[in-house]
PDB file of C-alpha atoms in Angstrom:
ATOM      1  CA  MET A   1     -12.344 -29.246  20.143  1.00 90.00           C
ATOM      2  CA  LEU A   2     -10.124 -28.173  17.262  1.00 85.00           C
ATOM      3  CA  SER A   3      -6.370 -28.086  17.402  1.00 89.00           C
ATOM      4  CA  LYS A   4      -3.683 -26.710  15.131  1.00 90.00           C
ATOM      5  CA  SER A   5       0.036 -26.217  14.893  1.00 95.00           C
ATOM      6  CA  VAL A   6       1.727 -23.086  16.200  1.00 96.00           C
ATOM      7  CA  LEU A   7       5.099 -21.568  15.390  1.00 97.00           C
ATOM      8  CA  SER A   8       7.749 -22.089  18.058  1.00 97.00           C
ATOM      9  CA  GLN A   9      10.767 -19.823  18.484  1.00 97.00           C
ATOM     10  CA  ALA A  10      12.933 -22.566  16.972  1.00 97.00           C
ATOM     11  CA  GLU A  11      10.867 -22.457  13.777  1.00 97.00           C
ATOM     12  CA  VAL A  12      10.774 -18.670  13.759  1.00 98.00           C
ATOM     13  CA  SER A  13      14.571 -18.566  14.051  1.00 98.00           C
ATOM     14  CA  LYS A  14      14.898 -21.081  11.225  1.00 98.00           C
ATOM     15  CA  MET A  15      12.600 -18.980   9.032  1.00 98.00           C
ATOM     16  CA  LEU A  16      14.507 -15.774   9.765  1.00 98.00           C
ATOM     17  CA  ALA A  17      17.820 -17.453   8.977  1.00 98.00           C
ATOM     18  CA  ALA A  18      16.507 -18.754   5.643  1.00 98.00           C
ATOM     19  CA  ALA A  19      15.059 -15.366   4.695  1.00 98.00           C
ATOM     20  CA  ARG A  20      18.240 -13.560   5.716  1.00 98.00           C
ATOM     21  CA  SER A  21      20.360 -16.000   3.713  1.00 98.00           C
ATOM     22  CA  GLU A  22      18.208 -15.560   0.601  1.00 98.00           C
ATOM     23  CA  ALA A  23      18.243 -11.771   0.895  1.00 98.00           C
ATOM     24  CA  GLU A  24      21.999 -11.608   1.474  1.00 98.00           C
ATOM     25  CA  LYS A  25      22.672 -14.010  -1.403  1.00 98.00           C
ATOM     26  CA  ASN A  26      20.873 -11.549  -3.688  1.00 98.00           C
ATOM     27  CA  HIS A  27      22.345  -8.428  -2.020  1.00 98.00           C
ATOM     28  CA  TRP A  28      18.883  -7.251  -0.956  1.00 98.00           C
ATOM     29  CA  ALA A  29      18.637  -4.965   2.075  1.00 98.00           C
ATOM     30  CA  VAL A  30      15.261  -5.902   3.562  1.00 98.00           C
ATOM     31  CA  SER A  31      13.343  -6.195   6.792  1.00 98.00           C
ATOM     32  CA  ILE A  32      11.724  -9.526   7.656  1.00 98.00           C
ATOM     33  CA  SER A  33       8.772  -9.911  10.000  1.00 98.00           C
ATOM     34  CA  VAL A  34       7.220 -13.124  11.327  1.00 98.00           C
ATOM     35  CA  VAL A  35       3.826 -13.068  13.061  1.00 98.00           C
ATOM     36  CA  ASP A  36       1.425 -15.603  14.550  1.00 98.00           C
ATOM     37  CA  ASP A  37      -2.017 -16.390  13.141  1.00 97.00           C
ATOM     38  CA  GLY A  38      -3.490 -13.299  14.812  1.00 96.00           C
ATOM     39  CA  GLY A  39      -0.881 -11.010  13.275  1.00 96.00           C
ATOM     40  CA  HIS A  40       1.012 -10.578  16.551  1.00 98.00           C
ATOM     41  CA  PRO A  41       4.792 -10.165  16.227  1.00 98.00           C
ATOM     42  CA  LEU A  42       7.070 -13.122  16.849  1.00 98.00           C
ATOM     43  CA  ALA A  43      10.240 -11.683  15.286  1.00 98.00           C
ATOM     44  CA  LEU A  44      11.552  -8.778  13.242  1.00 98.00           C
ATOM     45  CA  GLU A  45      14.946  -8.434  11.620  1.00 98.00           C
ATOM     46  CA  ARG A  46      16.134  -5.372   9.714  1.00 98.00           C
ATOM     47  CA  LEU A  47      19.173  -6.173   7.604  1.00 98.00           C
ATOM     48  CA  ASP A  48      22.047  -3.730   7.277  1.00 98.00           C
ATOM     49  CA  GLY A  49      21.330  -1.045   4.742  1.00 98.00           C
ATOM     50  CA  SER A  50      17.544  -1.349   4.771  1.00 98.00           C
ATOM     51  CA  ALA A  51      15.559   1.829   5.278  1.00 98.00           C
ATOM     52  CA  PRO A  52      13.829   2.292   8.654  1.00 98.00           C
ATOM     53  CA  ILE A  53      10.372   2.304   7.022  1.00 96.00           C
ATOM     54  CA  THR A  54      10.913  -1.265   5.785  1.00 97.00           C
ATOM     55  CA  ALA A  55      10.558  -2.602   9.335  1.00 97.00           C
ATOM     56  CA  TYR A  56       7.106  -1.060   9.607  1.00 95.00           C
ATOM     57  CA  ILE A  57       5.996  -2.160   6.135  1.00 95.00           C
ATOM     58  CA  ALA A  58       7.268  -5.747   6.589  1.00 97.00           C
ATOM     59  CA  SER A  59       5.326  -6.017   9.845  1.00 96.00           C
ATOM     60  CA  GLU A  60       2.144  -4.717   8.236  1.00 93.00           C
ATOM     61  CA  LYS A  61       2.527  -7.087   5.273  1.00 95.00           C
ATOM     62  CA  ALA A  62       2.911 -10.042   7.641  1.00 96.00           C
ATOM     63  CA  ARG A  63      -0.061  -8.944   9.750  1.00 95.00           C
ATOM     64  CA  SER A  64      -2.255  -8.484   6.680  1.00 92.00           C
ATOM     65  CA  ALA A  65      -1.320 -11.922   5.314  1.00 95.00           C
ATOM     66  CA  ALA A  66      -2.087 -13.582   8.657  1.00 96.00           C
ATOM     67  CA  LEU A  67      -5.403 -11.833   9.242  1.00 93.00           C
ATOM     68  CA  GLY A  68      -6.517 -12.075   5.625  1.00 91.00           C
ATOM     69  CA  ARG A  69      -5.401 -15.709   5.355  1.00 94.00           C
ATOM     70  CA  ARG A  70      -3.847 -15.059   1.929  1.00 93.00           C
ATOM     71  CA  GLU A  71      -0.872 -13.503   0.197  1.00 94.00           C
ATOM     72  CA  THR A  72      -1.003  -9.733   0.165  1.00 91.00           C
ATOM     73  CA  LYS A  73      -0.244  -9.881  -3.554  1.00 91.00           C
ATOM     74  CA  GLY A  74      -3.943 -10.628  -4.102  1.00 86.00           C
ATOM     75  CA  TYR A  75      -4.927  -7.372  -2.443  1.00 81.00           C
ATOM     76  CA  GLU A  76      -2.414  -5.431  -4.525  1.00 79.00           C
ATOM     77  CA  GLU A  77      -3.796  -7.029  -7.698  1.00 82.00           C
ATOM     78  CA  MET A  78      -7.349  -6.022  -6.714  1.00 80.00           C
ATOM     79  CA  VAL A  79      -6.338  -2.403  -6.216  1.00 79.00           C
ATOM     80  CA  ASN A  80      -4.225  -2.314  -9.381  1.00 80.00           C
ATOM     81  CA  GLY A  81      -7.129  -3.913 -11.247  1.00 84.00           C
ATOM     82  CA  GLY A  82      -9.346  -0.960 -10.464  1.00 82.00           C
ATOM     83  CA  ARG A  83     -10.952  -1.877  -7.133  1.00 80.00           C
ATOM     84  CA  SER A  84      -9.716   1.304  -5.483  1.00 75.00           C
ATOM     85  CA  ALA A  85     -12.545   1.052  -2.940  1.00 74.00           C
ATOM     86  CA  PHE A  86     -10.605  -1.882  -1.488  1.00 71.00           C
ATOM     87  CA  LEU A  87      -8.120   0.650  -0.091  1.00 72.00           C
ATOM     88  CA  SER A  88     -10.693   1.353   2.628  1.00 69.00           C
ATOM     89  CA  ALA A  89     -10.810  -2.327   3.690  1.00 70.00           C
ATOM     90  CA  PRO A  90      -9.703  -2.896   7.293  1.00 64.00           C
ATOM     91  CA  LEU A  91      -6.428  -4.535   6.244  1.00 63.00           C
ATOM     92  CA  LEU A  92      -3.150  -2.873   6.975  1.00 61.00           C
ATOM     93  CA  THR A  93      -1.445  -3.066   3.603  1.00 64.00           C
ATOM     94  CA  SER A  94      -2.225  -4.210   0.110  1.00 70.00           C
ATOM     95  CA  LEU A  95       1.385  -4.497  -1.054  1.00 85.00           C
ATOM     96  CA  GLU A  96       2.936  -7.760  -2.288  1.00 91.00           C
ATOM     97  CA  GLY A  97       5.399  -9.364   0.107  1.00 95.00           C
ATOM     98  CA  GLY A  98       3.181 -10.813   2.846  1.00 96.00           C
ATOM     99  CA  VAL A  99       2.792 -14.612   2.714  1.00 98.00           C
ATOM    100  CA  PRO A 100       0.820 -16.804   5.131  1.00 98.00           C
ATOM    101  CA  VAL A 101       2.340 -19.886   6.748  1.00 98.00           C
ATOM    102  CA  ILE A 102      -0.102 -22.743   6.112  1.00 97.00           C
ATOM    103  CA  VAL A 103       0.098 -26.113   7.874  1.00 95.00           C
ATOM    104  CA  ASP A 104      -2.562 -28.794   7.381  1.00 93.00           C
ATOM    105  CA  GLY A 105      -4.764 -26.261   5.606  1.00 94.00           C
ATOM    106  CA  GLN A 106      -4.692 -23.763   8.467  1.00 95.00           C
ATOM    107  CA  VAL A 107      -2.895 -20.435   8.641  1.00 97.00           C
ATOM    108  CA  ILE A 108      -0.575 -20.508  11.657  1.00 98.00           C
ATOM    109  CA  GLY A 109       1.296 -17.281  10.953  1.00 98.00           C
ATOM    110  CA  ALA A 110       2.807 -15.202   8.186  1.00 98.00           C
ATOM    111  CA  VAL A 111       6.020 -13.647   6.934  1.00 98.00           C
ATOM    112  CA  GLY A 112       6.308 -10.112   5.604  1.00 98.00           C
ATOM    113  CA  VAL A 113       9.302  -8.681   3.768  1.00 98.00           C
ATOM    114  CA  SER A 114       9.981  -5.146   2.592  1.00 97.00           C
ATOM    115  CA  GLY A 115      12.900  -3.350   1.001  1.00 97.00           C
ATOM    116  CA  VAL A 116      13.205  -4.384  -2.627  1.00 98.00           C
ATOM    117  CA  LYS A 117      10.808  -4.926  -5.560  1.00 97.00           C
ATOM    118  CA  ALA A 118       7.479  -6.479  -4.607  1.00 94.00           C
ATOM    119  CA  ASP A 119       8.164  -9.850  -6.239  1.00 96.00           C
ATOM    120  CA  GLN A 120      11.594  -9.947  -4.595  1.00 98.00           C
ATOM    121  CA  ASP A 121      10.035  -9.259  -1.194  1.00 98.00           C
ATOM    122  CA  ALA A 122       7.651 -12.170  -1.778  1.00 97.00           C
ATOM    123  CA  HIS A 123      10.551 -14.368  -2.926  1.00 98.00           C
ATOM    124  CA  VAL A 124      12.358 -13.815   0.382  1.00 98.00           C
ATOM    125  CA  ALA A 125       9.164 -14.458   2.374  1.00 98.00           C
ATOM    126  CA  LYS A 126       8.613 -17.737   0.543  1.00 98.00           C
ATOM    127  CA  ALA A 127      12.219 -18.769   1.203  1.00 98.00           C
ATOM    128  CA  ALA A 128      11.497 -18.321   4.912  1.00 98.00           C
ATOM    129  CA  ILE A 129       8.420 -20.535   4.723  1.00 98.00           C
ATOM    130  CA  ALA A 130      10.211 -23.167   2.639  1.00 98.00           C
ATOM    131  CA  ALA A 131      12.650 -23.617   5.521  1.00 98.00           C
ATOM    132  CA  LEU A 132       9.859 -25.281   7.492  1.00 95.00           C
ATOM    133  CA  SER A 133       9.525 -28.237   5.119  1.00 87.00           C
TER     134      SER A 133
END
């Protein structure tokens, strides 16, 4: 039987705090979503000033990163590189800003961020994940 780590609420709270701190330090109004390995929501935080749509997009970025087992940036690069047929793939978003949480080589969840430039969204998501180490 296989076993793997899972995200507890303590870790989720730590990740949200780190992401919030990074976003606020840079004056970025974003939404932050954390999901489990199946893309199911564990937490969502919409910072003051972020548009309502960012909550939806952050959640979809996180879900896509968890289910796809990779950063959503890769999907965006495929589409921007001319693979427009990839838009019909059964993933929820192909926008940068979704980053999987990997422990011992296994995806145990993901973080999605939306509200600023794509690379800035990803920067905040990675700050959340860095809080785990």
